[in-house]
């Protein structure tokens, strides 16, 4: 999947001395990871118009960093959910503004990011994730004690490749969490300790609230080339199939990733156990990625191959749950068009990325999907069942192609487009409407 806005990186500022140029940090989705402290040097911040906004000196050891994202995204859907959606043909516009202020006072810090979001034309009616008016997306206080950083308040979370904990950046209203976080540095490793609850977006101004039903806790250790983690999850209003009850799920995961020469790889496995209602949970996932870049070839092609296996429930009639729970995954999981989420699925993915000019990139991707278990249906990204298994014994869900194009018009402005088609497979044809989904996405994103 091409994440359009990650290409928005400020240019290299002028050289601070004859031998070394200062490089602006890559703009992140969460924004609080960006370190603009080097702009304390007035000469550095004078070489680009954004410099005075990124570092505002306030006195001894006190400074403020500011920025904003202005995004407009138009999505045009034909035969949504293969024609089974309430509004299978839909065309709408998402609009959002994400300003932020990051105040540093010595070892203390306060970060605030409001959100203004709305939508136009969503049918049959917009939901809270389409637009929630004015609200606080992030707001936390932080204290730096050297090897330990403590943070309390509301924040977005992005762990690893966002298989389980992501920002939901693609949809209009991102996901945030309320609670506590501690980052502990142990040599080359950073261990993040979490005790948080997700924020529920609501329509209306300043009324988003901490979820009363869901909680997340755990530890995520990020080391060079290896991540190890435990995540605990509780949902007092969970539902799987026709059953409802309290779900307590524990996830043990490992991620091996790296890069050597022009090759890169990412392998991640997770096992889950716990209880749902009156029965046990046993589920798992394995994701693999292998990539190869050809920087010296014409158009600098970049090849990527992925295979994802995600467990499903094998016996609907018993009390055991075998369906993997992706918890809070990234918003567009398999691509710009992602009607299927990471539950009871086998996915094969290949893509070719091209650098057409220094400012224009393109990619072409092909995907195929199968059910892992014939006894379980398929789900969307939030985990809602969208096609029950019924009497179908077919595994093949469908195949998808997607083309993307992105133009970095200025260091702050990116314009992008995607065109996707998802043709239904045998399982979709045997369980309901089965038309080819088509989507055209157009996006403008201004960030600094």
GROMACS .gro file of C-alpha atoms in nm, residues 18 56 103 164 258 301 316 319 334 376 390 396 400 413:
model
   14
   18UNK     CA    1   3.100   2.424   0.533
   56UNK     CA    2   0.969   2.949   1.840
  103UNK     CA    3   0.568   2.314   2.405
  164UNK     CA    4  -0.243  -0.448   1.593
  258UNK     CA    5   1.577  -0.533   0.840
  301UNK     CA    6   1.177   0.017  -0.963
  316UNK     CA    7  -1.909  -2.218   1.491
  319UNK     CA    8  -1.750  -2.226   2.253
  334UNK     CA    9  -0.441  -0.404   0.245
  376UNK     CA   10  -1.590  -1.863   0.931
  390UNK     CA   11  -2.343  -1.976   0.521
  396UNK     CA   12  -1.161  -1.782  -0.279
  400UNK     CA   13  -0.785  -0.686  -0.660
  413UNK     CA   14   0.182   1.989  -0.070
   0.00000   0.00000   0.00000
